[in-house]
Amino acid sequence: MKKNDIIGNISLLTMPTKINWTRIFKIANIDEEKFNDLGLDKQELSKIYQEFALLHNDLEALALFFCV
Amino acid sequence: MSKFLTFSRVHSVRYRIKNPEHLIEKIIRKRIENNERIIDFKNYKDEITDLIGVRVLHLFKSEYSLINRNIRENFQIAAAHTPIIYKRNGDVVRQRKSLDTFEIKDHPRGYRSIHYILESTPTINTYYIEVQVRTIFEEGWSEIDHKLLYPDNLKDSLLNEFSMILNSLSGSADSMATQMKILKLELESMNEEHELEIKKRDEQIKSLGGLIQKSNLRSDDKEEIIKVIESSGQYGSYRSIFKKYLKSTSNDLFVNSIGSEIQKNDSEQ
């Protein structure tokens, strides 16, 4: 196993796949009430979050492929 | 396929993958901006085109055109996304045919950068990559602007004013860098011409030495003149030795004038 593989695996393991809504609301500068008014589906967003968190390393490899 | 870092004129490359939390924040923000826009699990990879972000940095403004050509030749630009040149209000963009393939927009914060949306299909899925091309000074300003003003201080008038001053300075730094580059090229060209002139002068002095040897000058004068030619190699020294023969002081004609004067003296003797 190369050094990069190890870093990749650690990165994958440490990327949280469960969404923290408190943090999201803070980043988006929005409260839950206003969020609910937008008509967004929390479960749908959670699915996006989870898939994208798992996809992160693949995309990183793709980006690296483009760059160097 | 060539990679960004291998492109001519590219100084450095940075990339980032969007943080999942910032992806969700962006989807929320897009909904706030447009309540009818639907971004869901099926389409988020198409709707959010900066999941992969690459910054291609270069030193001089004029280098963008070569980088632009390389990007277009080596990557697939997403058909639905025309590359955008973001400019500061007041920036003059000279009309050129090569700019026809860009959309040109004034950025309210004075942000200067060229954005491309590339597409790649490494497996069955197509991914978009947002590529931002800019100078390192523009990068420096945008990083500081982003760090100090986003997201909480966007309305602070003093910070905004300072950021605009910094933006202006970064533009000036780019202009100065361009002028330095032009000056360097001028100096190199002048040095090249100077070297050629020296070479030409040395050849003329060499032939002059032969002419002196053949002349009817007194042998003391000949020896003195040739001694100075061989030892000095300095233009000024010849001037002092030959001045009694010299009528013209034109530098370009200097050696030729001496030759003429020597020949004239020879014929008079």
Coordinates of N, CA, C and O in Angstrom, one line a residue, chain B residues 18-164:
Chain B
K18 N -15.5 20.3 -3.4 CA -16.4 21.0 -2.5 C -16.7 20.2 -1.3 O -16.9 19.0 -1.3
N19 N -16.6 20.9 -0.2 CA -17.0 20.3 1.1 C -18.5 19.9 1.1 O -19.3 20.8 0.7
P20 N -18.9 18.7 1.5 CA -20.3 18.3 1.4 C -21.2 19.3 2.1 O -22.4 19.5 1.7
E21 N -20.8 19.9 3.2 CA -21.6 20.8 4.0 C -21.9 22.1 3.1 O -22.9 22.6 3.1
H22 N -20.8 22.5 2.4 CA -20.9 23.7 1.6 C -21.8 23.4 0.3 O -22.4 24.3 -0.2
L23 N -21.8 22.1 -0.1 CA -22.7 21.7 -1.2 C -24.1 21.9 -0.8 O -24.9 22.5 -1.5
I24 N -24.5 21.4 0.4 CA -25.8 21.6 0.9 C -26.2 23.0 1.1 O -27.3 23.5 0.8
E25 N -25.2 23.8 1.7 CA -25.5 25.2 1.9 C -25.8 25.9 0.5 O -26.6 26.8 0.4
K26 N -25.0 25.5 -0.5 CA -25.2 26.1 -1.8 C -26.6 25.8 -2.4 O -27.3 26.6 -3.0
I27 N -27.0 24.5 -2.2 CA -28.4 24.1 -2.7 C -29.4 25.0 -2.0 O -30.4 25.5 -2.6
I28 N -29.2 25.2 -0.7 CA -30.2 26.0 0.1 C -30.2 27.5 -0.5 O -31.2 28.1 -0.7
R29 N -28.9 28.0 -0.7 CA -28.8 29.4 -1.2 C -29.5 29.5 -2.6 O -30.1 30.5 -2.8
K30 N -29.3 28.5 -3.4 CA -29.9 28.6 -4.8 C -31.4 28.6 -4.7 O -32.1 29.3 -5.4
R31 N -31.9 27.9 -3.7 CA -33.4 27.9 -3.5 C -33.9 29.2 -3.0 O -34.9 29.7 -3.4
I32 N -33.1 29.8 -2.1 CA -33.4 31.2 -1.6 C -33.5 32.2 -2.8 O -34.4 33.0 -2.9
E33 N -32.4 32.0 -3.7 CA -32.4 33.0 -4.8 C -33.5 32.7 -5.8 O -34.0 33.7 -6.4
N34 N -33.9 31.5 -6.0 CA -34.9 31.2 -6.9 C -35.7 30.0 -6.4 O -35.3 28.8 -6.5
N35 N -36.9 30.3 -5.9 CA -37.7 29.3 -5.3 C -38.2 28.2 -6.2 O -38.7 27.1 -5.8
E36 N -38.1 28.5 -7.5 CA -38.6 27.4 -8.5 C -37.5 26.5 -8.9 O -37.8 25.6 -9.7
R37 N -36.3 26.8 -8.5 CA -35.2 26.0 -9.0 C -35.2 24.7 -8.2 O -35.1 24.7 -7.0
I38 N -35.2 23.6 -8.9 CA -35.2 22.3 -8.2 C -33.8 21.6 -8.3 O -33.3 21.4 -9.4
I39 N -33.2 21.4 -7.2 CA -31.9 20.7 -7.2 C -32.1 19.5 -6.3 O -32.3 19.7 -5.1
D40 N -32.1 18.3 -6.9 CA -32.3 17.1 -6.1 C -31.2 16.1 -6.3 O -30.2 16.3 -6.9
F41 N -31.5 14.9 -5.7 CA -30.5 13.8 -5.7 C -30.1 13.4 -7.2 O -29.0 13.1 -7.4
K42 N -31.1 13.5 -8.1 CA -30.8 13.1 -9.5 C -30.0 14.1 -10.2 O -29.2 13.7 -11.1
N43 N -30.2 15.4 -10.0 CA -29.6 16.4 -10.9 C -28.5 17.2 -10.2 O -27.9 18.1 -10.9
Y44 N -28.2 17.0 -8.9 CA -27.3 17.9 -8.3 C -25.9 18.0 -8.9 O -25.2 19.0 -9.0
K45 N -25.4 16.9 -9.5 CA -24.1 16.9 -10.1 C -24.1 17.7 -11.4 O -23.0 18.1 -11.9
D46 N -25.3 17.9 -12.0 CA -25.3 18.7 -13.2 C -25.6 20.2 -12.9 O -25.1 21.1 -13.6
E47 N -26.3 20.4 -11.8 CA -26.7 21.8 -11.4 C -25.6 22.5 -10.7 O -25.5 23.7 -10.9
I48 N -24.8 21.8 -9.9 CA -23.7 22.4 -9.2 C -22.5 22.1 -9.9 O -21.9 21.0 -9.9
T49 N -22.0 23.1 -10.7 CA -20.8 22.8 -11.6 C -19.5 23.0 -11.0 O -18.5 22.8 -11.6
D50 N -19.4 23.4 -9.7 CA -18.1 23.6 -9.1 C -17.8 22.5 -8.0 O -17.2 22.8 -7.0
L51 N -18.4 21.3 -8.2 CA -18.1 20.3 -7.2 C -16.6 20.0 -7.2 O -15.9 19.8 -6.2
I52 N -16.0 20.1 -8.4 CA -14.5 20.1 -8.5 C -14.1 21.5 -9.0 O -14.6 22.0 -10.0
G53 N -13.2 22.1 -8.2 CA -12.7 23.4 -8.6 C -11.2 23.4 -8.8 O -10.5 22.9 -8.0
V54 N -10.8 24.0 -9.9 CA -9.4 24.1 -10.2 C -9.0 25.5 -10.4 O -9.7 26.2 -11.1
R55 N -7.9 26.0 -9.9 CA -7.4 27.3 -10.2 C -6.1 27.2 -10.9 O -5.2 26.5 -10.4
V56 N -6.0 27.8 -12.0 CA -4.8 27.8 -12.8 C -4.2 29.2 -12.7 O -4.9 30.2 -13.2
L57 N -3.1 29.3 -12.1 CA -2.5 30.6 -11.9 C -1.3 30.9 -12.8 O -0.6 30.0 -13.2
H58 N -1.3 32.2 -13.3 CA -0.1 32.5 -14.2 C 0.4 33.9 -13.7 O -0.2 34.6 -12.9
L59 N 1.6 34.3 -14.2 CA 2.3 35.5 -13.7 C 1.8 36.7 -14.5 O 1.6 37.8 -13.8
F60 N 1.8 36.7 -15.8 CA 1.5 37.9 -16.5 C 0.1 37.8 -17.3 O -0.2 36.7 -17.8
K61 N -0.6 38.9 -17.3 CA -1.9 39.0 -17.9 C -1.9 38.4 -19.3 O -2.8 37.7 -19.6
S62 N -0.9 38.8 -20.1 CA -0.9 38.4 -21.5 C -0.9 36.8 -21.7 O -1.1 36.3 -22.8
E63 N -0.5 36.1 -20.6 CA -0.3 34.7 -20.8 C -1.6 33.9 -20.9 O -1.6 32.7 -21.2
Y64 N -2.7 34.6 -20.5 CA -4.0 33.9 -20.5 C -4.3 33.3 -21.9 O -4.9 32.2 -22.0
S65 N -3.9 34.0 -23.0 CA -4.3 33.5 -24.3 C -3.7 32.2 -24.6 O -4.4 31.3 -25.2
L66 N -2.5 32.0 -24.2 CA -1.9 30.6 -24.5 C -2.5 29.6 -23.6 O -2.8 28.4 -24.1
I67 N -2.8 29.9 -22.4 CA -3.5 29.0 -21.5 C -4.9 28.6 -22.0 O -5.3 27.5 -22.0
N68 N -5.5 29.7 -22.5 CA -6.9 29.5 -23.0 C -6.8 28.5 -24.2 O -7.7 27.6 -24.3
R69 N -5.8 28.7 -25.1 CA -5.7 27.8 -26.2 C -5.5 26.4 -25.8 O -6.1 25.4 -26.3
N70 N -4.6 26.2 -24.8 CA -4.3 24.9 -24.3 C -5.5 24.2 -23.7 O -5.8 23.0 -23.9
I71 N -6.3 25.0 -22.9 CA -7.5 24.4 -22.3 C -8.5 23.9 -23.4 O -9.0 22.8 -23.3
R72 N -8.7 24.8 -24.4 CA -9.6 24.4 -25.4 C -9.2 23.3 -26.3 O -10.0 22.5 -26.8
E73 N -7.9 23.1 -26.4 CA -7.4 22.0 -27.2 C -7.3 20.7 -26.5 O -7.4 19.6 -27.1
N74 N -7.2 20.8 -25.2 CA -7.0 19.6 -24.4 C -8.2 19.1 -23.6 O -8.2 17.9 -23.1
F75 N -9.2 19.9 -23.4 CA -10.3 19.5 -22.6 C -11.6 19.8 -23.3 O -11.7 20.6 -24.2
Q76 N -12.7 19.2 -22.8 CA -14.0 19.4 -23.3 C -14.7 20.4 -22.5 O -15.0 20.3 -21.3
I77 N -15.0 21.5 -23.2 CA -15.8 22.6 -22.5 C -17.3 22.2 -22.6 O -17.8 21.8 -23.6
A78 N -18.0 22.3 -21.4 CA -19.4 21.9 -21.4 C -20.2 22.8 -22.3 O -20.1 24.1 -22.2
A79 N -20.9 22.2 -23.2 CA -21.6 23.0 -24.3 C -22.6 24.0 -23.7 O -22.7 25.1 -24.3
A80 N -23.2 23.7 -22.6 CA -24.2 24.6 -22.1 C -23.6 25.8 -21.3 O -24.3 26.7 -20.8
H81 N -22.3 25.8 -21.1 CA -21.6 26.8 -20.3 C -20.5 27.5 -21.1 O -19.4 27.0 -21.2
T82 N -20.8 28.6 -21.6 CA -19.9 29.5 -22.3 C -18.8 30.0 -21.3 O -19.2 30.5 -20.2
P83 N -17.6 29.9 -21.6 CA -16.6 30.5 -20.7 C -16.8 31.9 -20.4 O -17.2 32.7 -21.3
I84 N -16.6 32.4 -19.2 CA -16.9 33.7 -18.8 C -15.6 34.5 -18.4 O -14.8 34.0 -17.7
I85 N -15.5 35.7 -19.0 CA -14.4 36.6 -18.5 C -15.0 37.5 -17.5 O -15.9 38.3 -17.9
Y86 N -14.7 37.4 -16.2 CA -15.1 38.4 -15.2 C -14.1 39.5 -15.2 O -12.9 39.3 -15.1
K87 N -14.7 40.8 -15.3 CA -13.8 41.9 -15.2 C -14.3 42.9 -14.3 O -15.5 42.9 -13.8
R88 N -13.4 43.8 -13.9 CA -13.8 44.9 -13.0 C -14.5 46.0 -13.9 O -14.0 46.3 -15.0
N89 N -15.5 46.6 -13.3 CA -16.2 47.7 -14.0 C -15.1 48.8 -14.4 O -14.4 49.3 -13.5
G90 N -15.0 49.1 -15.6 CA -14.1 50.1 -16.1 C -12.9 49.5 -16.8 O -12.1 50.2 -17.5
D91 N -12.7 48.2 -16.6 CA -11.6 47.5 -17.3 C -11.9 47.6 -18.8 O -13.0 47.4 -19.3
V92 N -10.9 47.9 -19.6 CA -11.1 48.0 -21.1 C -10.7 46.7 -21.7 O -9.6 46.2 -21.5
V93 N -11.7 46.1 -22.4 CA -11.4 44.9 -23.1 C -11.4 45.2 -24.6 O -12.4 45.6 -25.2
R94 N -10.2 45.1 -25.2 CA -10.1 45.3 -26.6 C -10.8 44.2 -27.4 O -10.6 43.0 -27.1
Q95 N -11.6 44.6 -28.4 CA -12.3 43.6 -29.2 C -11.4 42.8 -30.0 O -10.6 43.3 -30.8
R96 N -11.4 41.5 -29.8 CA -10.6 40.6 -30.6 C -11.5 39.4 -31.0 O -12.4 39.1 -30.2
K97 N -11.1 38.8 -32.1 CA -11.9 37.6 -32.5 C -11.9 36.5 -31.5 O -12.9 35.8 -31.3
S98 N -10.7 36.4 -30.8 CA -10.6 35.3 -29.9 C -11.5 35.5 -28.7 O -11.8 34.5 -27.9
L99 N -12.0 36.7 -28.5 CA -12.9 36.9 -27.3 C -14.4 36.5 -27.7 O -15.2 36.6 -26.8
D100 N -14.6 36.2 -29.0 CA -16.0 35.9 -29.4 C -16.5 34.6 -28.6 O -17.7 34.4 -28.5
T101 N -15.6 33.8 -28.2 CA -16.0 32.5 -27.6 C -16.2 32.7 -26.1 O -16.3 31.7 -25.4
F102 N -16.1 33.9 -25.6 CA -16.3 34.2 -24.2 C -17.6 35.1 -24.0 O -18.0 35.9 -24.8
E103 N -18.1 34.9 -22.8 CA -19.1 35.9 -22.3 C -18.3 36.8 -21.4 O -17.5 36.4 -20.6
I104 N -18.5 38.1 -21.5 CA -17.8 39.1 -20.7 C -18.7 39.8 -19.7 O -19.7 40.3 -20.1
K105 N -18.4 39.7 -18.4 CA -19.3 40.2 -17.4 C -18.5 41.1 -16.5 O -17.4 40.8 -16.1
D106 N -19.1 42.2 -16.1 CA -18.6 43.0 -15.0 C -18.9 42.3 -13.7 O -20.1 41.9 -13.4
H107 N -17.9 42.2 -12.8 CA -18.2 41.6 -11.5 C -18.3 42.7 -10.5 O -17.5 43.6 -10.4
P108 N -19.4 42.6 -9.7 CA -19.7 43.7 -8.7 C -18.5 43.9 -7.7 O -18.4 45.0 -7.2
R109 N -17.8 42.9 -7.4 CA -16.7 43.1 -6.4 C -15.4 43.3 -7.0 O -14.3 43.4 -6.4
G110 N -15.4 43.5 -8.4 CA -14.1 43.9 -9.0 C -13.2 42.6 -9.3 O -12.0 42.7 -9.6
Y111 N -13.9 41.5 -9.2 CA -13.2 40.2 -9.3 C -12.8 40.0 -10.8 O -13.6 40.2 -11.7
R112 N -11.5 39.7 -11.0 CA -11.1 39.5 -12.4 C -10.6 38.0 -12.5 O -9.7 37.6 -11.8
S113 N -11.2 37.3 -13.4 CA -10.9 35.9 -13.6 C -11.5 35.3 -14.8 O -12.5 35.9 -15.3
I114 N -11.0 34.2 -15.4 CA -11.7 33.6 -16.5 C -12.2 32.2 -16.0 O -11.4 31.4 -15.5
H115 N -13.4 32.0 -16.2 CA -14.0 30.7 -15.8 C -14.4 29.8 -16.9 O -15.1 30.3 -17.9
Y116 N -14.1 28.6 -16.8 CA -14.5 27.5 -17.7 C -15.3 26.4 -17.0 O -14.8 26.1 -15.8
I117 N -16.2 25.9 -17.6 CA -16.8 24.7 -17.0 C -16.5 23.5 -18.0 O -16.9 23.5 -19.2
L118 N -15.6 22.6 -17.5 CA -15.2 21.5 -18.4 C -16.1 20.3 -18.0 O -16.6 20.2 -16.9
E119 N -16.2 19.3 -18.9 CA -16.9 18.1 -18.5 C -16.0 16.9 -18.8 O -15.2 16.9 -19.7
S120 N -16.1 15.9 -17.9 CA -15.3 14.7 -18.0 C -16.2 13.5 -17.7 O -17.0 13.6 -16.8
T121 N -16.0 12.5 -18.5 CA -16.8 11.3 -18.3 C -15.9 10.1 -18.1 O -15.7 9.3 -19.0
P122 N -15.3 10.0 -16.9 CA -14.3 8.9 -16.7 C -14.9 7.6 -16.6 O -14.3 6.6 -16.9
T123 N -16.2 7.5 -16.1 CA -16.9 6.2 -16.0 C -18.2 6.4 -16.7 O -18.3 7.1 -17.8
I124 N -19.3 6.0 -16.2 CA -20.6 6.2 -16.8 C -21.2 7.6 -16.5 O -22.1 8.1 -17.1
N125 N -20.6 8.2 -15.4 CA -21.1 9.5 -15.0 C -20.3 10.6 -15.6 O -19.1 10.5 -15.7
T126 N -21.0 11.7 -15.9 CA -20.3 12.9 -16.4 C -20.1 13.8 -15.2 O -21.1 14.1 -14.4
Y127 N -18.9 14.4 -15.0 CA -18.6 15.3 -14.0 C -18.2 16.7 -14.6 O -17.6 16.7 -15.6
Y128 N -18.6 17.7 -13.9 CA -18.2 19.0 -14.3 C -17.0 19.5 -13.4 O -17.0 19.2 -12.3
I129 N -16.2 20.3 -14.1 CA -15.0 20.8 -13.3 C -15.0 22.3 -13.6 O -15.0 22.7 -14.8
E130 N -15.0 23.1 -12.6 CA -14.9 24.6 -12.8 C -13.5 25.0 -12.7 O -12.8 24.7 -11.7
V131 N -13.0 25.6 -13.8 CA -11.6 26.0 -13.9 C -11.6 27.5 -13.9 O -12.2 28.2 -14.7
Q132 N -10.8 28.1 -13.0 CA -10.7 29.5 -12.9 C -9.2 29.9 -13.2 O -8.3 29.3 -12.6
V133 N -9.1 30.7 -14.2 CA -7.7 31.1 -14.7 C -7.5 32.6 -14.3 O -8.3 33.4 -14.6
R134 N -6.4 32.9 -13.6 CA -6.2 34.2 -13.1 C -4.7 34.4 -12.8 O -4.0 33.4 -12.7
T135 N -4.3 35.7 -12.6 CA -2.9 35.9 -12.2 C -2.7 35.7 -10.7 O -3.7 35.7 -10.0
I136 N -1.5 35.6 -10.3 CA -1.3 35.3 -8.9 C -1.7 36.5 -8.0 O -2.1 36.4 -6.9
F137 N -1.6 37.7 -8.6 CA -2.0 38.9 -7.9 C -3.5 38.9 -7.7 O -4.0 39.3 -6.6
E138 N -4.2 38.5 -8.8 CA -5.7 38.4 -8.7 C -6.1 37.4 -7.7 O -7.0 37.5 -6.9
E139 N -5.3 36.3 -7.7 CA -5.6 35.2 -6.7 C -5.4 35.7 -5.3 O -6.2 35.5 -4.4
G140 N -4.3 36.5 -5.1 CA -4.0 37.0 -3.7 C -5.1 37.9 -3.3 O -5.6 37.7 -2.1
W141 N -5.6 38.8 -4.1 CA -6.7 39.7 -3.7 C -8.0 38.9 -3.4 O -8.6 39.1 -2.3
S142 N -8.3 37.9 -4.3 CA -9.6 37.2 -4.1 C -9.6 36.4 -2.8 O -10.6 36.2 -2.1
E143 N -8.4 35.8 -2.5 CA -8.2 35.0 -1.3 C -8.5 35.9 0.0 O -9.1 35.5 0.9
I144 N -7.8 37.1 -0.1 CA -7.9 37.9 1.1 C -9.4 38.5 1.2 O -10.0 38.5 2.3
D145 N -9.9 38.8 0.1 CA -11.3 39.3 0.1 C -12.3 38.3 0.6 O -13.1 38.6 1.4
H146 N -12.1 37.0 0.2 CA -12.9 36.0 0.6 C -12.7 35.7 2.1 O -13.7 35.5 2.8
K147 N -11.5 35.7 2.5 CA -11.2 35.4 3.9 C -11.7 36.4 4.9 O -12.3 36.1 5.9
L148 N -11.6 37.7 4.5 CA -12.0 38.7 5.5 C -13.4 39.2 5.3 O -14.0 39.8 6.3
L149 N -14.0 39.0 4.2 CA -15.4 39.6 4.0 C -16.5 38.6 4.0 O -17.6 38.9 4.3
Y150 N -16.2 37.4 3.5 CA -17.2 36.4 3.5 C -17.4 35.6 4.8 O -16.4 35.3 5.4
P151 N -18.5 35.2 5.2 CA -19.8 35.7 4.7 C -20.4 36.8 5.5 O -21.4 37.5 5.1
D152 N -19.7 37.1 6.6 CA -20.3 38.0 7.6 C -20.1 39.5 7.4 O -20.8 40.4 7.8
N153 N -19.0 39.8 6.7 CA -18.6 41.3 6.6 C -18.9 41.9 5.2 O -18.3 42.9 4.9
L154 N -19.7 41.3 4.4 CA -20.0 41.8 3.1 C -20.5 43.2 3.1 O -20.3 43.9 2.1
K155 N -21.2 43.5 4.1 CA -21.9 44.9 4.2 C -21.1 45.9 4.9 O -21.5 47.0 5.1
D156 N -19.9 45.5 5.4 CA -19.1 46.5 6.2 C -18.4 47.4 5.2 O -17.6 47.0 4.4
S157 N -18.8 48.7 5.3 CA -18.4 49.6 4.2 C -16.9 49.9 4.2 O -16.2 50.0 3.2
L158 N -16.3 49.9 5.4 CA -14.8 50.2 5.5 C -14.0 49.0 4.9 O -13.1 49.2 4.2
L159 N -14.4 47.8 5.4 CA -13.7 46.6 4.9 C -13.9 46.5 3.3 O -12.9 46.2 2.6
N160 N -15.1 46.9 2.9 CA -15.3 46.8 1.4 C -14.4 47.8 0.7 O -13.9 47.5 -0.3
E161 N -14.3 49.0 1.3 CA -13.5 50.1 0.6 C -12.1 49.6 0.6 O -11.4 49.8 -0.4
F162 N -11.6 49.1 1.7 CA -10.2 48.6 1.7 C -10.0 47.5 0.7 O -8.9 47.4 0.1
S163 N -11.0 46.6 0.6 CA -10.8 45.5 -0.3 C -10.8 46.0 -1.7 O -10.0 45.5 -2.6
M164 N -11.6 47.0 -2.0 CA -11.5 47.6 -3.4 C -10.2 48.3 -3.7 O -9.7 48.2 -4.8

